[in-house]
PDB file of C-alpha atoms in Angstrom:
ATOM      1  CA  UNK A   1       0.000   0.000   0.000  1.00 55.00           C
ATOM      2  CA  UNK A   2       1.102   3.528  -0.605  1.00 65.00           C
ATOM      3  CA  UNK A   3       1.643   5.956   1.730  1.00 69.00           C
ATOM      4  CA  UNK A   4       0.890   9.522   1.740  1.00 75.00           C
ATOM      5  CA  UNK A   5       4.057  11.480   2.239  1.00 82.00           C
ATOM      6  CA  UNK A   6       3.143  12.909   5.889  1.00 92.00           C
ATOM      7  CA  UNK A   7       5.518  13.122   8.564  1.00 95.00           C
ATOM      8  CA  UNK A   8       3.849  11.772  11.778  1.00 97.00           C
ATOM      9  CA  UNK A   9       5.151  10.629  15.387  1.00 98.00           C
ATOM     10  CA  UNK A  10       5.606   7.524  17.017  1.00 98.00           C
ATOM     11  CA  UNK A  11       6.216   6.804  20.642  1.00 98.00           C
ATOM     12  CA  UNK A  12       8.483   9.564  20.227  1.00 97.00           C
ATOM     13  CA  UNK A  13       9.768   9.361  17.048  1.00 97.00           C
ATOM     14  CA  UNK A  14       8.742  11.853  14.028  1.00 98.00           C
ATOM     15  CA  UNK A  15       9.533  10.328  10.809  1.00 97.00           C
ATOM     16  CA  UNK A  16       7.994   9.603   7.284  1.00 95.00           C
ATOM     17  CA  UNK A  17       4.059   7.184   7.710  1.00 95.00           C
ATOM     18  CA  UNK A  18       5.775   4.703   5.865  1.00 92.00           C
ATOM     19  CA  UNK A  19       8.316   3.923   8.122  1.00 95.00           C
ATOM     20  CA  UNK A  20       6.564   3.969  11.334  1.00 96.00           C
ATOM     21  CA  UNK A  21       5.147   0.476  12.880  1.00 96.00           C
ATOM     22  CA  UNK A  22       3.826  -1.031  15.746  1.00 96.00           C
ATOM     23  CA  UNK A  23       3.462  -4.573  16.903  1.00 96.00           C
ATOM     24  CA  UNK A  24       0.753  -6.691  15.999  1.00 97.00           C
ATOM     25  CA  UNK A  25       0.438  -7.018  19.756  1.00 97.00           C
ATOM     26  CA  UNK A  26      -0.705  -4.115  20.217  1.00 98.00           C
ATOM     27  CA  UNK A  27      -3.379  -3.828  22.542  1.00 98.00           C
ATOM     28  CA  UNK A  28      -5.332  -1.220  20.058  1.00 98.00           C
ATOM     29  CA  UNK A  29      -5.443  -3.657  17.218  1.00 97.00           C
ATOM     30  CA  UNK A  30      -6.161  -6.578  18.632  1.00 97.00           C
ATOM     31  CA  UNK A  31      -8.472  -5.278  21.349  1.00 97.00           C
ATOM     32  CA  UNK A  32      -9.596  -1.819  20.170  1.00 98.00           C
ATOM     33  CA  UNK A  33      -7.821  -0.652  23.776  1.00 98.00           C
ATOM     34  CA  UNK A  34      -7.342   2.763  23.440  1.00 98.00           C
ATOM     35  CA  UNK A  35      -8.228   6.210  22.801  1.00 98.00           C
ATOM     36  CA  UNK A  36      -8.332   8.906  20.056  1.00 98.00           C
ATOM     37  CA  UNK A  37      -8.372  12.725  19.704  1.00 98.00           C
ATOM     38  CA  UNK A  38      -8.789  14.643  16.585  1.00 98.00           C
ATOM     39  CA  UNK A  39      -8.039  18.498  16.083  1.00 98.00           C
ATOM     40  CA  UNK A  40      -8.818  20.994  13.232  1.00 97.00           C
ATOM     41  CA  UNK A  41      -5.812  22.982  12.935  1.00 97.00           C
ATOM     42  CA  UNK A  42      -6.314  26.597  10.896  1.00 95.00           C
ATOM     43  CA  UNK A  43      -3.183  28.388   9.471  1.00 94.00           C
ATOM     44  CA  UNK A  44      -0.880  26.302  11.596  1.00 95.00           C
ATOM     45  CA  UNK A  45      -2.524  26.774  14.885  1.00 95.00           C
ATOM     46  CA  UNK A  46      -4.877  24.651  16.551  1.00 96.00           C
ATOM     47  CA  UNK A  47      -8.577  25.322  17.751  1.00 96.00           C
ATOM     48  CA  UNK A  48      -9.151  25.049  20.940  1.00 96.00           C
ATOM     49  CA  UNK A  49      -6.167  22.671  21.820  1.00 97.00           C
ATOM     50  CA  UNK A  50      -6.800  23.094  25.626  1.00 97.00           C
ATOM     51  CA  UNK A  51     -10.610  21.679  25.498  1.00 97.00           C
ATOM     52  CA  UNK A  52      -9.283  19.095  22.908  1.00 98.00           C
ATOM     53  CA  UNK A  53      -6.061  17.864  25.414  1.00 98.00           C
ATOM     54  CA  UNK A  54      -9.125  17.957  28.355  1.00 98.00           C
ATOM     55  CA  UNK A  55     -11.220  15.671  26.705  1.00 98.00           C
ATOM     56  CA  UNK A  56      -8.005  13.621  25.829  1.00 98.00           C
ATOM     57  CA  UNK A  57      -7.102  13.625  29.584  1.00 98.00           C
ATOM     58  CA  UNK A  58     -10.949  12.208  30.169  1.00 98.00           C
ATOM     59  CA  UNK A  59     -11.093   9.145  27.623  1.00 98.00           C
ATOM     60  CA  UNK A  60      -7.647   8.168  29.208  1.00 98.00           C
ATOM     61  CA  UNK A  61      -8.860   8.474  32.924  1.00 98.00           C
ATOM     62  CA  UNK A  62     -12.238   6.741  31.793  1.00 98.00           C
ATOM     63  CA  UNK A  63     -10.073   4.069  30.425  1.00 97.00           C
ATOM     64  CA  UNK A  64      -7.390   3.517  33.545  1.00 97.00           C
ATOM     65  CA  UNK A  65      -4.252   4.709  31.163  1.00 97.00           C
ATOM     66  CA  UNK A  66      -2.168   7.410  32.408  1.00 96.00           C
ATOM     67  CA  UNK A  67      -1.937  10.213  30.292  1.00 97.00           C
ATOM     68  CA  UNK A  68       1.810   9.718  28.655  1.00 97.00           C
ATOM     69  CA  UNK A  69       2.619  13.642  28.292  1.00 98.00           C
ATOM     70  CA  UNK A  70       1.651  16.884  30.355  1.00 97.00           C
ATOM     71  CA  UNK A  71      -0.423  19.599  28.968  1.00 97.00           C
ATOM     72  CA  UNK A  72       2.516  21.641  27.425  1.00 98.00           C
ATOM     73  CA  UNK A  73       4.603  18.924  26.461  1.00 98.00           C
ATOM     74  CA  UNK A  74       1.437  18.039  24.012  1.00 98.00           C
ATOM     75  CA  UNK A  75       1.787  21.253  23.109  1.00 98.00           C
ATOM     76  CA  UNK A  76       4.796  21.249  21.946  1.00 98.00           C
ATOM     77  CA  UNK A  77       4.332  17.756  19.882  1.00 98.00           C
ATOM     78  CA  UNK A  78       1.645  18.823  18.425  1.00 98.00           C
ATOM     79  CA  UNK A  79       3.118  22.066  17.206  1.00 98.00           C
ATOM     80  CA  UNK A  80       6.187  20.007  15.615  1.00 98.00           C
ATOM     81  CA  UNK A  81       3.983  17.479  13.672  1.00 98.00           C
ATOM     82  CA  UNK A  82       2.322  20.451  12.548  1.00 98.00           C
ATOM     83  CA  UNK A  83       5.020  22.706  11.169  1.00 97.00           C
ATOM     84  CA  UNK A  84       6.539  19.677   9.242  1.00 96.00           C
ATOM     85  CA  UNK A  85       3.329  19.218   6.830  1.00 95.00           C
ATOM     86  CA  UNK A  86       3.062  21.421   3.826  1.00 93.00           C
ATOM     87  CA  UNK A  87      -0.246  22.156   4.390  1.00 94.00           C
ATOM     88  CA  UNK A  88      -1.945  24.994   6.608  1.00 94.00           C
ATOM     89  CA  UNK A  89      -4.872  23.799   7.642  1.00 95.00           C
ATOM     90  CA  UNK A  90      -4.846  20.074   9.164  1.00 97.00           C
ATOM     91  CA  UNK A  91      -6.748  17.653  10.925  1.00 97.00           C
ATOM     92  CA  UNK A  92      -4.246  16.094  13.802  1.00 98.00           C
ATOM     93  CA  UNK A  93      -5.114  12.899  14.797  1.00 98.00           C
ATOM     94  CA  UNK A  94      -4.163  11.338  17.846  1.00 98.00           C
ATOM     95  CA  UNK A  95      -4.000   7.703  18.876  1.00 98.00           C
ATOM     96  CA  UNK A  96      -3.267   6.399  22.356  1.00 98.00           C
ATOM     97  CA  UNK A  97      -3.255   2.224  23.352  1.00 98.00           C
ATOM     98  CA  UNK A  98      -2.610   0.454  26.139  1.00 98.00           C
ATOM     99  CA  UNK A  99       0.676  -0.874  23.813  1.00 98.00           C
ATOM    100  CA  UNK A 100       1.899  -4.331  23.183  1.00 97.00           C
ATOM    101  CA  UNK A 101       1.554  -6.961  25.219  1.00 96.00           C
ATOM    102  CA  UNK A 102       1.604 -11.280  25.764  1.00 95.00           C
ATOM    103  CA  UNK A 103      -0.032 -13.576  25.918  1.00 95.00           C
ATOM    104  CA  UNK A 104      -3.499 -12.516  24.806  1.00 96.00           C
ATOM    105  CA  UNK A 105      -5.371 -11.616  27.401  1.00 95.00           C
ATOM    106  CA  UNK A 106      -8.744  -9.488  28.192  1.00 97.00           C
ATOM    107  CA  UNK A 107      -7.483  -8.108  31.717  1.00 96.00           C
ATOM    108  CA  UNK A 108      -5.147  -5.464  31.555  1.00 96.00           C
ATOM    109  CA  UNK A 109      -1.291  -6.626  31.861  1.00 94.00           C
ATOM    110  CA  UNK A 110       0.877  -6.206  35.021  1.00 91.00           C
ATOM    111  CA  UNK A 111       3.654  -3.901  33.003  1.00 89.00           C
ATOM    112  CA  UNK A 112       1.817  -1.592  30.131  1.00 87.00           C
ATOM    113  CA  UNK A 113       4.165   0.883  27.447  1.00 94.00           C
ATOM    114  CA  UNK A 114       1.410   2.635  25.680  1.00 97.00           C
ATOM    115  CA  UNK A 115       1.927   3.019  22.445  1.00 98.00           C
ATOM    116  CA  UNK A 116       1.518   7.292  21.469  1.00 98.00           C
ATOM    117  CA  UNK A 117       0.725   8.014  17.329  1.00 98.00           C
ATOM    118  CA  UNK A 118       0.056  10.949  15.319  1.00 98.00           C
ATOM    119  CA  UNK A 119      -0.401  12.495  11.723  1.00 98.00           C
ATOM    120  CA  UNK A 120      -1.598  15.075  10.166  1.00 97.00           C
ATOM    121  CA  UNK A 121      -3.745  15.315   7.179  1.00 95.00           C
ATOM    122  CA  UNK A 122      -4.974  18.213   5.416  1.00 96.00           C
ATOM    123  CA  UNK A 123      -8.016  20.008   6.545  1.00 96.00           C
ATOM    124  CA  UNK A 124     -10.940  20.357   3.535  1.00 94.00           C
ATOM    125  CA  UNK A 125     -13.684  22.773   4.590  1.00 91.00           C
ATOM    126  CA  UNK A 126     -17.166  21.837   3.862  1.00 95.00           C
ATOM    127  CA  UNK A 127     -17.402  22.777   0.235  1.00 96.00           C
ATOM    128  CA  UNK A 128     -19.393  25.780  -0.369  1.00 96.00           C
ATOM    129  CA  UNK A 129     -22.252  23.818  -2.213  1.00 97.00           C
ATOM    130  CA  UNK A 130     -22.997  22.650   1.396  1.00 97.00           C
ATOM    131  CA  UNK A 131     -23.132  25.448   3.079  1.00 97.00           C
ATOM    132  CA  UNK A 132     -25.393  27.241   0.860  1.00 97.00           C
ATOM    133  CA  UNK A 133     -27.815  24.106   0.029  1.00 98.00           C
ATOM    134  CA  UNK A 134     -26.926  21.818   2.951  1.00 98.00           C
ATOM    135  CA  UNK A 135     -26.747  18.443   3.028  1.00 98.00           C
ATOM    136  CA  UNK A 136     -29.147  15.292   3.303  1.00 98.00           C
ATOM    137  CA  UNK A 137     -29.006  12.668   6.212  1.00 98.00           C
ATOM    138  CA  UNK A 138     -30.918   8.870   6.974  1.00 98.00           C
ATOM    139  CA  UNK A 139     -31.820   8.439  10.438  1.00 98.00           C
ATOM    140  CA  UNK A 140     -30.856   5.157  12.502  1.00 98.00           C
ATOM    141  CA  UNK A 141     -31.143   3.530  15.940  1.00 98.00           C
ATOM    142  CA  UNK A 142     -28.224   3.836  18.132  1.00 98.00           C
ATOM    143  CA  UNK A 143     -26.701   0.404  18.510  1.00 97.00           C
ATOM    144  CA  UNK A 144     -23.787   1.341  20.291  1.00 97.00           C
ATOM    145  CA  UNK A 145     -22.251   0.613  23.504  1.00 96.00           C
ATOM    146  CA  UNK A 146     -23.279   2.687  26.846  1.00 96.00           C
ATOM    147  CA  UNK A 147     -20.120   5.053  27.319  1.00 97.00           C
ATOM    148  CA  UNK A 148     -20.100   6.815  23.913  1.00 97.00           C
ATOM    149  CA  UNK A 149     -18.560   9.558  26.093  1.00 97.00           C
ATOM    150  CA  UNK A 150     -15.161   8.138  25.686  1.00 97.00           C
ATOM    151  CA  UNK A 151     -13.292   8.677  22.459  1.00 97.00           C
ATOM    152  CA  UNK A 152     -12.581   5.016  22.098  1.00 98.00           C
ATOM    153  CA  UNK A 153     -11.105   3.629  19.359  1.00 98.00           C
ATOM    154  CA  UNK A 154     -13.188   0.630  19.007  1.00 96.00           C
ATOM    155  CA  UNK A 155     -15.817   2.642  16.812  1.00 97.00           C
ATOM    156  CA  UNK A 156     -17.174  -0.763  14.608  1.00 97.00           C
ATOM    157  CA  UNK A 157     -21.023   0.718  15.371  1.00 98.00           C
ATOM    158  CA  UNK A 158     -20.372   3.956  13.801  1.00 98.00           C
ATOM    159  CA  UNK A 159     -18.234   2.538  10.859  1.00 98.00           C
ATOM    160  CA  UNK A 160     -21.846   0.296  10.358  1.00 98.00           C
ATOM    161  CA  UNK A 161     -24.059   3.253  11.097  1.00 98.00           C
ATOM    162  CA  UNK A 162     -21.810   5.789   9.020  1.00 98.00           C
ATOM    163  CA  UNK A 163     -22.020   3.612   6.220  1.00 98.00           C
ATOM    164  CA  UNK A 164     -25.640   3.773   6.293  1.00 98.00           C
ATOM    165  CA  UNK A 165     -25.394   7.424   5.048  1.00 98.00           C
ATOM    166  CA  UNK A 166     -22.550   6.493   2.673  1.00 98.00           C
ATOM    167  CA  UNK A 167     -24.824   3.532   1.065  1.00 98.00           C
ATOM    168  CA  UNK A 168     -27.559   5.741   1.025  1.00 98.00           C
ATOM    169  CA  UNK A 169     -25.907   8.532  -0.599  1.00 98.00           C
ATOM    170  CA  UNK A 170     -26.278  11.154   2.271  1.00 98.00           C
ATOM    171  CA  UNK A 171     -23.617  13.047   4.933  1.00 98.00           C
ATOM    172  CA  UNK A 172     -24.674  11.629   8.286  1.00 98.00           C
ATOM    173  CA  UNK A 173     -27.061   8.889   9.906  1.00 98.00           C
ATOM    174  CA  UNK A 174     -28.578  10.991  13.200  1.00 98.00           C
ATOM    175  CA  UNK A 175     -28.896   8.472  15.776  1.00 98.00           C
ATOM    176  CA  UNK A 176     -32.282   7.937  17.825  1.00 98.00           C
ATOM    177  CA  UNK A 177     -32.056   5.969  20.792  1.00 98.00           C
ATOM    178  CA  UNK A 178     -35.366   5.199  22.854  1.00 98.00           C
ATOM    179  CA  UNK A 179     -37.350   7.806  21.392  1.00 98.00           C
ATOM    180  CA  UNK A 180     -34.654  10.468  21.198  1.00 98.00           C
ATOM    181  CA  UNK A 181     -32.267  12.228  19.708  1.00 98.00           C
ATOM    182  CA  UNK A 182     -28.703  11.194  20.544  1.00 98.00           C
ATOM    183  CA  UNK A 183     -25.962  12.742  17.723  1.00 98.00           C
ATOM    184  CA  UNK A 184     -24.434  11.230  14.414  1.00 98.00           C
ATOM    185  CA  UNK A 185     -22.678   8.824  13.351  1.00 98.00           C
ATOM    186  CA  UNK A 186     -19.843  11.072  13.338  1.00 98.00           C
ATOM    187  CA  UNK A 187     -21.034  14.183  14.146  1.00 98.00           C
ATOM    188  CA  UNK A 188     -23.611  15.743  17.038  1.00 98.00           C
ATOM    189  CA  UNK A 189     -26.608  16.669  16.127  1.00 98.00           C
ATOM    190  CA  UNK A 190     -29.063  20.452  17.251  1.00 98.00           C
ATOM    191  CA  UNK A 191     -32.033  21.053  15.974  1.00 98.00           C
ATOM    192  CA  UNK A 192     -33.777  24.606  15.596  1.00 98.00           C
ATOM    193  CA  UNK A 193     -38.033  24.583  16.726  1.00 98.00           C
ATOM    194  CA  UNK A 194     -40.165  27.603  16.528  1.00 97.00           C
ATOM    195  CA  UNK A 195     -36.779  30.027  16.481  1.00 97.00           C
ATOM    196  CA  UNK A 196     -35.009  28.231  19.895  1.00 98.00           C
ATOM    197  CA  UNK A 197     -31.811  25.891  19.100  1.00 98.00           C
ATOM    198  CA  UNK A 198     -32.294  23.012  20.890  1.00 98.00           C
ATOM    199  CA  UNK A 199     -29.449  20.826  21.891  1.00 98.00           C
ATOM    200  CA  UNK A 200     -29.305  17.277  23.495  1.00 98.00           C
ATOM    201  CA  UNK A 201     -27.509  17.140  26.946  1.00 98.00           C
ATOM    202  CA  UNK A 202     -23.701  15.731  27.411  1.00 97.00           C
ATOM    203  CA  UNK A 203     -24.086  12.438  28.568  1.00 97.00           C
ATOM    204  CA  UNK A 204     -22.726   9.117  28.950  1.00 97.00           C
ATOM    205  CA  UNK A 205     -24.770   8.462  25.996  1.00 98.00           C
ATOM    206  CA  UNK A 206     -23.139  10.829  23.386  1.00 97.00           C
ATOM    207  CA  UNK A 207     -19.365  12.295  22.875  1.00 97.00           C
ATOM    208  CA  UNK A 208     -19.897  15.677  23.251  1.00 96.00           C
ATOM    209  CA  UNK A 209     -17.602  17.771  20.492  1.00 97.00           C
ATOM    210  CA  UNK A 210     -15.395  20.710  21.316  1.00 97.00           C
ATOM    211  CA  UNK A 211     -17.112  22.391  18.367  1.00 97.00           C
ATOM    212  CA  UNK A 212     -21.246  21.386  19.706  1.00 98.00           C
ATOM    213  CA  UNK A 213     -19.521  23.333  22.960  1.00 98.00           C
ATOM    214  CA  UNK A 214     -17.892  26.212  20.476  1.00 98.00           C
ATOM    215  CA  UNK A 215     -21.489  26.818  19.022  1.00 98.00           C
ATOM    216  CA  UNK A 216     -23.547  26.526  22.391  1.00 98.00           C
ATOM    217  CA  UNK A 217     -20.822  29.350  23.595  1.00 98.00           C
ATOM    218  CA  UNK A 218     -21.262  31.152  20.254  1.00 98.00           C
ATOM    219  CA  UNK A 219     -25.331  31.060  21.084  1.00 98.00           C
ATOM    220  CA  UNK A 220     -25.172  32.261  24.212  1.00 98.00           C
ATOM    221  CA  UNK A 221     -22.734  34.944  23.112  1.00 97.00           C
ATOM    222  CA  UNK A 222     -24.830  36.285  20.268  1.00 98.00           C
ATOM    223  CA  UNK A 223     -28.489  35.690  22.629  1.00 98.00           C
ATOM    224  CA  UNK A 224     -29.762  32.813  20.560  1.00 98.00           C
ATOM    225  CA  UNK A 225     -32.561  31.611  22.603  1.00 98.00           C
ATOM    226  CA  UNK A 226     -31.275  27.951  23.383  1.00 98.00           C
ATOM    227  CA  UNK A 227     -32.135  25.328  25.411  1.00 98.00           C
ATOM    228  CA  UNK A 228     -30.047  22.403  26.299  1.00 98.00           C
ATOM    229  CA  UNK A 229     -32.726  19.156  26.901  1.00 98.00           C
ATOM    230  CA  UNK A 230     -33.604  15.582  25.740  1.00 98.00           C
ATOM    231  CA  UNK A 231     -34.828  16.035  22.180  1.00 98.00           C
ATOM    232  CA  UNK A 232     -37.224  13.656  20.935  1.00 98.00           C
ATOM    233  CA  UNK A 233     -37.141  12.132  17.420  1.00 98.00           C
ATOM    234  CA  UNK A 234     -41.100  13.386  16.543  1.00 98.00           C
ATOM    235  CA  UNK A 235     -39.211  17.147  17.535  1.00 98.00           C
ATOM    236  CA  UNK A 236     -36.627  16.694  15.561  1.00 98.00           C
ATOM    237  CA  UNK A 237     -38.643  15.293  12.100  1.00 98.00           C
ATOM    238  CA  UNK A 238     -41.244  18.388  12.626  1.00 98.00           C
ATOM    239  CA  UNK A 239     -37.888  20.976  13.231  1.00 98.00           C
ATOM    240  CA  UNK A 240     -37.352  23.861  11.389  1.00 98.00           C
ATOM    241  CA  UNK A 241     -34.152  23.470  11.219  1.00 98.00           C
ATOM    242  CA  UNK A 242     -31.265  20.559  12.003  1.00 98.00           C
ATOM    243  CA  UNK A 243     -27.491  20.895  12.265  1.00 98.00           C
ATOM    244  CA  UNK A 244     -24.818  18.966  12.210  1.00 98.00           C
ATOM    245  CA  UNK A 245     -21.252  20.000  14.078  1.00 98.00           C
ATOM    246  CA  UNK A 246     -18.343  18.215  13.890  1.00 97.00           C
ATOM    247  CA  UNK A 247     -14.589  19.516  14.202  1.00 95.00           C
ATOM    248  CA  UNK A 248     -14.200  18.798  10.001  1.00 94.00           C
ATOM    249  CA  UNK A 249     -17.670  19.607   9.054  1.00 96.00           C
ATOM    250  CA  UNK A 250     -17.831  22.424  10.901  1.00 97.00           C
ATOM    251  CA  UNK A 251     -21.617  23.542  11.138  1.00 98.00           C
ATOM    252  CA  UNK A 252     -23.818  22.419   8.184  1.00 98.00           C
ATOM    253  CA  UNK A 253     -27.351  22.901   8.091  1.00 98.00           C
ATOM    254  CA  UNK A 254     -28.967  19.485   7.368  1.00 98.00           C
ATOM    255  CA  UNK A 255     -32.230  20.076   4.576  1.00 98.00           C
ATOM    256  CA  UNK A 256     -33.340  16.404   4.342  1.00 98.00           C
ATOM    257  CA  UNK A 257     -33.809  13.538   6.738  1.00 98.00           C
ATOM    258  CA  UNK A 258     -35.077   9.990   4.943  1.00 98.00           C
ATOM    259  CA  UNK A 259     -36.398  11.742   2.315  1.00 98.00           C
ATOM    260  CA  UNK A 260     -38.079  14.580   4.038  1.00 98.00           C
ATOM    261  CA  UNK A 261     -37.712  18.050   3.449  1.00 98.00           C
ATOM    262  CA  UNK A 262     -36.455  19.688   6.918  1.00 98.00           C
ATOM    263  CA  UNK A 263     -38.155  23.266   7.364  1.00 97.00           C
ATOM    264  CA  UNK A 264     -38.071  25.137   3.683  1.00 97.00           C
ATOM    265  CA  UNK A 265     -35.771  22.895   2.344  1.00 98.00           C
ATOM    266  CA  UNK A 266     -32.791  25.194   2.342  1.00 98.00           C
ATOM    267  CA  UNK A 267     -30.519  26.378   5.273  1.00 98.00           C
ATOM    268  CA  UNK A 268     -32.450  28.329   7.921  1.00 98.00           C
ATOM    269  CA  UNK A 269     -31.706  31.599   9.648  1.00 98.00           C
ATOM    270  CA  UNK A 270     -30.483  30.861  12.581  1.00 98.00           C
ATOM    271  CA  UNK A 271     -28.003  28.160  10.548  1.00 98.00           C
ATOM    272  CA  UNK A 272     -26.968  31.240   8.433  1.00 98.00           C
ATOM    273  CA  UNK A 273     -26.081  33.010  11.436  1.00 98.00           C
ATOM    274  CA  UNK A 274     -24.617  30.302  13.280  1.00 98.00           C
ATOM    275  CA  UNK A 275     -22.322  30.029  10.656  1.00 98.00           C
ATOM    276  CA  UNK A 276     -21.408  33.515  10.439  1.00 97.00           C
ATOM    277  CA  UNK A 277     -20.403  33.685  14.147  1.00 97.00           C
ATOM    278  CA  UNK A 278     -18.334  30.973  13.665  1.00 97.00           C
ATOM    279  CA  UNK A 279     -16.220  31.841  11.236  1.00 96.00           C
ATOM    280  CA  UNK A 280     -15.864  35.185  12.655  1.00 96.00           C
ATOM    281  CA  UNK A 281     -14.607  32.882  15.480  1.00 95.00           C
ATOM    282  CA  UNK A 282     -12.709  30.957  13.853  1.00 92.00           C
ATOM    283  CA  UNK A 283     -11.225  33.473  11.387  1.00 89.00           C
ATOM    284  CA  UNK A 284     -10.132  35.708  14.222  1.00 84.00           C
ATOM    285  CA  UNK A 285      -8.659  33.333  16.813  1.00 70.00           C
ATOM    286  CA  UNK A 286      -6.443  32.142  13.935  1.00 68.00           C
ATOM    287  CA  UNK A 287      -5.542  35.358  13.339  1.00 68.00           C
ATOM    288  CA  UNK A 288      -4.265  36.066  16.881  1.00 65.00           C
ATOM    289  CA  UNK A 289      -2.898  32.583  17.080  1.00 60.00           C
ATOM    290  CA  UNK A 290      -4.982  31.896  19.921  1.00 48.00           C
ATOM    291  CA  UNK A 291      -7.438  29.052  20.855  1.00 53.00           C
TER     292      UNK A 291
END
């Protein structure tokens, strides 16, 4: 298989994709034991990278792995991988396991090394057909597992329920679960009712994105009426409005769920200004070089 030419970093080693590789003991592949992080990354300097290392520090503690580097020693990482891609705008991904280890075993070994692995792609903005049409999604009971709060690595449900949309020909499959809304495949998941954004609670249930916390902020900032409560499904197929957040996607107004037009068919007003805010945001804070 070819490799793109990206420089990542290995258990602290940076050096060319190709040449980096980990046993086929490893914990993460033959358990899915581990965690993940993934961070947009604008002109060179990452959004939010505090809130992003926090919810890294979580899915570690939630797991019983120590977290293998301090806040600023991240930091610092991160900044190399990024500055040796061509590319301004990237999506970092991070990968954490419990490492290698024998024989085979469910429990967690006596002695653990984790194994620590990141790249950097490049970061594509939603194209700007879909943020002036929006973009279609299939709905689809949640069959995952009950602590969707951690940013596991063991994601086979959302592979199957992401490739719902992708068979269908759609962006996202918004996941119900008992009657309510939970969040995407891949993505969480507000809705917009008689001019009030609506967004589903943090919970055990969901992995709540630095960027569904960027535009709740952004709401409150700009007096958006909003109200943060359990959402159920008949709310969300009679909404005026549905959005999709995610730290690639952005915000992206969703216009169609199974086949049903959402509100006028066309990106709302409160989408259209939800957007605006955030690229002001985003725009600026880049700018500054700030989170």
């Amino acid at each position: 298989m070819d490799f793109p030419a990206l420089v990542g970093f290995l258990n602290g080693r940076f050096a060319p994709l190709a040449d980096l590789q980990i046993s086929v003991l490893d914990r993460g592949f033959l358990f899915g034991d581990g965690i993940y992080e993934a961070i947009p990354v604008y002109n060179r300097h990452p959004l939010r990278l505090t809130e992003h290392l926090r919810r890294l520090a979580g899915s570690l503690a939630a797991i019983n792995m120590p977290n293998p580097y301090g806040a600023e020693e991240w930091a610092s990482l991160i900044q190399k991988l990024i500055d040796q891609q061509s590319f301004g705008d990237q999506s970092v991904y991070i990968q954490i396991t419990r490492g290698p280890a024998f024989p085979r075993n469910h429990a967690f070994p006596a002695v653990t090394e984790p194994t620590v692995f990141m790249f950097a792609d490049e970061l594509l903005p939603p194209t700007s057909e879909a943020v002036a049409n929006g973009v279609a999604a299939v709905s689809g009971d949640d069959i995952r597992w009950q602590r969707c709060n951690i940013k596991a690595i063991s994601l086979l449900a959302n592979v199957l329920l992401k490739q719902q949309a992708v068979d269908a020909g759609v962006a996202e499959t918004i996941l119900f679960r008992d009657g309510l809304l939970i969040e995407g495949a891949s993505s969480n998941i507000l809705v917009v009712k008689e001019g009030v954004l609506l967004a589903p609670p943090p919970s055990h249930l969901m992995l709540t994105g630095i960027t569904y916390d960027l535009v709740i902020e952004l709401a409150r900032q700009h007096n958006m009426p909003l109200e943060i409560r359990p959402i159920s499904e008949a709310t969300v197929r009679q909404s005026d409005e549905i959005w999709l957040t995610s730290s690639s996607k952005e915000v992206l107004a969703v216009v169609s769920l199974d086949g049903q037009i959402v509100g006028s068919g066309k990106p709302g007003p409160l989408y259209q200004a939800m957007y605006g805010y955030f690229q002001v945001f985003k725009n600026g804070a880049m700018r500054l070089g700030a989170e």
